[in-house]
Amino acid sequence: MATDQLSTTFAALADPTRRAILSRLAEGEASVTELARPFDLSLPGISKHLKVLQQAGLVRQTRKAQWRPCRLDAARLKDAADWVGEYRQFWDESFERLDEYLATVQKEETHDSEGRYHDGKD
């Protein structure tokens, strides 16, 4: 069964080490050794994380003579952000409806039909 690209992206983002690697690469290119420095992982361990990120299309590794720098490829992140963003309107509208409901309930609790204050417990 083929996995869709969005699922692959989210699976890669599910790991905090991989998210930290992406954060570092957002600052600029880095070698595998540089990426491994802040973690208690071996170079092969970091390489495994990088392989997942590369398969998800989030990281590219190029060759500059003997140096093989890694760099962020943010296009897939934009795809994931766009997908999540589609639900923003749903949440915004839900919160607006909740605000309207709470305002109505507050108004009913604080004033009767003649404008007198009461707590709604009569």
CSV table of C-alpha atoms in Angstrom, one decimal:
chain,number,residue,atom,x,y,z
A,1,MET,CA,0.0,0.0,0.0
A,2,ALA,CA,1.5,3.3,-1.0
A,3,THR,CA,1.7,6.0,1.6
A,4,ASP,CA,0.6,9.5,0.7
A,5,GLN,CA,3.1,12.3,1.0
A,6,LEU,CA,1.3,14.1,3.8
A,7,SER,CA,1.3,11.0,5.9
A,8,THR,CA,5.0,10.6,5.3
A,9,THR,CA,5.6,14.2,6.3
A,10,PHE,CA,3.6,13.9,9.5
A,11,ALA,CA,5.3,10.6,10.4
A,12,ALA,CA,8.7,12.3,10.0
A,13,LEU,CA,7.6,15.2,12.1
A,14,ALA,CA,6.3,13.0,14.9
A,15,ASP,CA,9.7,12.5,16.4
A,16,PRO,CA,11.1,15.3,18.5
A,17,THR,CA,14.7,14.6,17.4
A,18,ARG,CA,13.7,15.1,13.8
A,19,ARG,CA,11.9,18.3,14.6
A,20,ALA,CA,15.0,19.6,16.4
A,21,ILE,CA,17.1,18.7,13.3
A,22,LEU,CA,14.7,20.6,11.1
A,23,SER,CA,14.9,23.6,13.5
A,24,ARG,CA,18.7,23.6,13.3
A,25,LEU,CA,18.6,23.3,9.5
A,26,ALA,CA,16.2,26.3,9.3
A,27,GLU,CA,19.3,28.3,10.5
A,28,GLY,CA,21.4,27.0,7.6
A,29,GLU,CA,23.3,24.1,6.2
A,30,ALA,CA,25.0,21.7,8.6
A,31,SER,CA,27.0,18.5,8.4
A,32,VAL,CA,25.8,15.3,10.1
A,33,THR,CA,28.5,15.8,12.8
A,34,GLU,CA,27.1,19.3,13.5
A,35,LEU,CA,23.6,18.0,13.6
A,36,ALA,CA,24.6,15.2,16.0
A,37,ARG,CA,26.4,17.5,18.5
A,38,PRO,CA,23.4,18.5,20.7
A,39,PHE,CA,22.0,14.9,20.9
A,40,ASP,CA,23.1,11.9,22.8
A,41,LEU,CA,23.1,9.9,19.6
A,42,SER,CA,25.8,8.3,17.4
A,43,LEU,CA,26.4,9.4,13.9
A,44,PRO,CA,24.6,6.4,12.5
A,45,GLY,CA,21.6,7.3,14.8
A,46,ILE,CA,21.5,10.8,13.4
A,47,SER,CA,21.9,9.4,9.9
A,48,LYS,CA,18.8,7.2,10.4
A,49,HIS,CA,16.8,10.3,11.4
A,50,LEU,CA,18.2,12.1,8.4
A,51,LYS,CA,17.2,9.3,6.1
A,52,VAL,CA,13.6,9.5,7.4
A,53,LEU,CA,13.6,13.3,6.8
A,54,GLN,CA,15.1,12.8,3.3
A,55,GLN,CA,12.4,10.2,2.4
A,56,ALA,CA,9.8,12.6,3.5
A,57,GLY,CA,11.3,15.3,1.3
A,58,LEU,CA,12.1,17.6,4.2
A,59,VAL,CA,15.9,17.5,4.0
A,60,ARG,CA,18.4,17.3,1.1
A,61,GLN,CA,22.0,16.3,1.4
A,62,THR,CA,24.4,17.7,-1.2
A,63,ARG,CA,28.0,17.2,-1.9
A,64,LYS,CA,30.7,19.9,-1.8
A,65,ALA,CA,34.0,18.2,-2.2
A,66,GLN,CA,34.4,16.0,0.9
A,67,TRP,CA,31.7,17.8,2.8
A,68,ARG,CA,28.1,16.5,2.5
A,69,PRO,CA,26.0,19.3,4.0
A,70,CYS,CA,22.3,18.8,4.8
A,71,ARG,CA,19.8,21.5,4.1
A,72,LEU,CA,16.1,22.1,4.9
A,73,ASP,CA,13.7,21.6,2.0
A,74,ALA,CA,10.6,23.4,3.4
A,75,ALA,CA,8.2,22.8,0.5
A,76,ARG,CA,6.7,19.7,2.3
A,77,LEU,CA,6.4,21.7,5.5
A,78,LYS,CA,4.3,24.2,3.6
A,79,ASP,CA,2.1,21.4,2.3
A,80,ALA,CA,1.5,20.2,5.9
A,81,ALA,CA,0.9,23.7,7.2
A,82,ASP,CA,-1.6,24.3,4.4
A,83,TRP,CA,-3.5,21.1,5.3
A,84,VAL,CA,-3.6,22.1,9.0
A,85,GLY,CA,-4.6,25.6,8.0
A,86,GLU,CA,-7.7,24.3,6.4
A,87,TYR,CA,-9.0,23.6,9.8
A,88,ARG,CA,-8.3,27.0,11.2
A,89,GLN,CA,-11.5,28.4,9.7
A,90,PHE,CA,-13.4,25.6,11.5
A,91,TRP,CA,-11.9,26.5,14.9
A,92,ASP,CA,-12.2,30.2,14.4
A,93,GLU,CA,-15.9,29.8,13.6
A,94,SER,CA,-16.4,27.4,16.5
A,95,PHE,CA,-14.8,29.9,18.9
A,96,GLU,CA,-16.9,32.8,17.5
A,97,ARG,CA,-20.1,30.7,18.1
A,98,LEU,CA,-18.9,29.9,21.6
A,99,ASP,CA,-18.2,33.6,22.3
A,100,GLU,CA,-21.7,34.5,21.1
A,101,TYR,CA,-23.3,31.9,23.3
A,102,LEU,CA,-21.4,32.9,26.4
A,103,ALA,CA,-22.3,36.6,25.8
A,104,THR,CA,-26.0,35.6,25.6
A,105,VAL,CA,-25.8,33.5,28.7
A,106,GLN,CA,-24.0,36.3,30.6
A,107,LYS,CA,-26.6,38.8,29.5
A,108,GLU,CA,-29.5,36.6,30.6
A,109,GLU,CA,-27.9,36.0,34.0
A,110,THR,CA,-27.2,39.7,34.7
A,111,HIS,CA,-30.4,41.5,33.6
A,112,ASP,CA,-34.1,40.7,33.5
A,113,SER,CA,-36.5,42.1,31.0
A,114,GLU,CA,-36.8,45.4,32.8
A,115,GLY,CA,-33.0,45.7,33.0
A,116,ARG,CA,-32.7,44.8,36.7
A,117,TYR,CA,-29.8,42.7,37.8
A,118,HIS,CA,-30.2,39.1,38.9
A,119,ASP,CA,-28.1,36.0,39.0
A,120,GLY,CA,-30.5,33.7,37.1
A,121,LYS,CA,-31.0,31.5,40.2
A,122,ASP,CA,-34.6,32.8,41.1
